[in-house]
Coordinates of C-alpha atoms in Angstrom, one line a residue:
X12 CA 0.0 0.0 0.0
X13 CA 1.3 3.6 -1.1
X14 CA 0.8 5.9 1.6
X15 CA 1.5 9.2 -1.0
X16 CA 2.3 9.9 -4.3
X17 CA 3.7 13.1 -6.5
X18 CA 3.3 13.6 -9.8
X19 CA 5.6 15.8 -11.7
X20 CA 6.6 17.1 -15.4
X21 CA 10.2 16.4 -16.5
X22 CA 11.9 18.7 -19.1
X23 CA 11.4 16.0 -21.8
X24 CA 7.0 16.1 -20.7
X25 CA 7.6 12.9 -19.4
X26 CA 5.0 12.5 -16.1
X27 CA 7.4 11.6 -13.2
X28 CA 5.9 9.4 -10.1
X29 CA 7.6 9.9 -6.7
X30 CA 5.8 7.3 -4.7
X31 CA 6.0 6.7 -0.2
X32 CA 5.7 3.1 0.8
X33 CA 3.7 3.0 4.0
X34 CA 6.9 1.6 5.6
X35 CA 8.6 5.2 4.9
X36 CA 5.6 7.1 6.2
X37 CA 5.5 5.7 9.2
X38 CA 9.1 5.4 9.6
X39 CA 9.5 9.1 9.1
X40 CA 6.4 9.8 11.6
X41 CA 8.4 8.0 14.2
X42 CA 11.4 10.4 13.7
X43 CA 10.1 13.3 13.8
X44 CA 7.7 12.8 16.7
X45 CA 10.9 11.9 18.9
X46 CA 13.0 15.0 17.0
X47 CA 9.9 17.1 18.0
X48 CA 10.1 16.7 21.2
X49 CA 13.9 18.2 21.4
X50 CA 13.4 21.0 19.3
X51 CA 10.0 21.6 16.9
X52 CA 11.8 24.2 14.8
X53 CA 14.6 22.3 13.9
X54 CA 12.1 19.3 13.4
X55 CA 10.1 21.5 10.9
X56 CA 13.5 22.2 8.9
X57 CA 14.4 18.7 8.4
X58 CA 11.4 17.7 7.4
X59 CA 11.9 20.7 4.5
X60 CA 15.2 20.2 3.5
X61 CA 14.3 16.2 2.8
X62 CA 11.0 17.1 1.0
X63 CA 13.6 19.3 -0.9
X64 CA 15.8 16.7 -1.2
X65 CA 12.9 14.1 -2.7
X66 CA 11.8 16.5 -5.2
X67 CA 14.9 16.9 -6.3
X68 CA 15.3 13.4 -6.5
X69 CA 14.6 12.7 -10.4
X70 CA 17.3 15.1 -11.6
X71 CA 20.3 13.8 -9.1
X72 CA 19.5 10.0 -9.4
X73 CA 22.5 9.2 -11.0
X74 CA 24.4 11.0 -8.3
X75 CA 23.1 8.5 -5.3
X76 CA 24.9 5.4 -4.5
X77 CA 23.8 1.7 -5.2
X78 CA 21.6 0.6 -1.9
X79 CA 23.4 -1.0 1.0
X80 CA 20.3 -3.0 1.5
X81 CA 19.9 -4.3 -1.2
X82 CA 22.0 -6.3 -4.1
X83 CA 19.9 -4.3 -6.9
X84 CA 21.8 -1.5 -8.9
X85 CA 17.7 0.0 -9.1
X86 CA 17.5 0.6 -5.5
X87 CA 19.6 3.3 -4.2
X88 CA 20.2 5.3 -0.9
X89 CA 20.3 9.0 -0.3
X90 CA 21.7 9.8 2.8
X91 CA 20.4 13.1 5.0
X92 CA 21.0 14.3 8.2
X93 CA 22.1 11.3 10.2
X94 CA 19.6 8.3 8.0
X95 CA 19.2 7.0 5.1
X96 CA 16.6 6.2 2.7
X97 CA 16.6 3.7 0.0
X98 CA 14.9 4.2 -2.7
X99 CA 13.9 2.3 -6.2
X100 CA 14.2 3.4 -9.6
X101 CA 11.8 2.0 -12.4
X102 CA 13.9 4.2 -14.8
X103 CA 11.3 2.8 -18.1
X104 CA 8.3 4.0 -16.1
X105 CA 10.1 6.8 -14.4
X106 CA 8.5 6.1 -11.1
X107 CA 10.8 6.4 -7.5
X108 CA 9.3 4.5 -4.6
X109 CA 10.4 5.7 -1.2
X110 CA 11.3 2.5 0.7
X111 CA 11.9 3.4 4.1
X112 CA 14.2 5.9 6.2
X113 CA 16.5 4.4 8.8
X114 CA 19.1 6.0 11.6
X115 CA 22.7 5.1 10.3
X116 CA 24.9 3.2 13.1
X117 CA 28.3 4.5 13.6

């Protein structure tokens, strides 16, 4: 089940699809209910700067590393702030699904 979806026009008119996996949703509602209770503002600008960064996603795909999660050069990981959040490419349909977000270990 897709929790969220965006639809966007490329350069070429192509309709892009940026989709959220439940998994990510709720992932991402866990972390920034406990970021919120340190500090709401700085809560409120992560959450910006990674809706930035997912928008964004379509033109920089090449950029992002293969997934260490998974053995598939399709899935990749963008790291922000700390976590980071593997990703699939369909590159014939041009959709993205947002798998998850996890906290890196050090």
């Amino acid at each position: 089940m897709l929790a969220r979806a965006f639809k966007m026009a490329s350069r070429e008119k192509k309709i892009m699809q940026i989709l959220c996996s439940s998994s990510f949703e709720k992932q991402l509602k866990e972390i920034l209910s406990e970021y919120a209770k340190e500090d709401f503002a700085a809560t409120k600008n992560y959450k910006m700067y990674l809706d930035t960064i997912i928008l964004n996603m379509p033109t920089k795909v090449q950029k992002f590393k293969k997934s260490i999660y998974f053995d598939d050069e399709n899935i990749k990981d963008i790291e922000h702030q700390g976590h980071t959040i593997p990703f699939y490419y369909d590159p014939k349909k041009e959709v993205y699904l947002l798998l998850g977000i996890v906290k890196n270990t050090p």
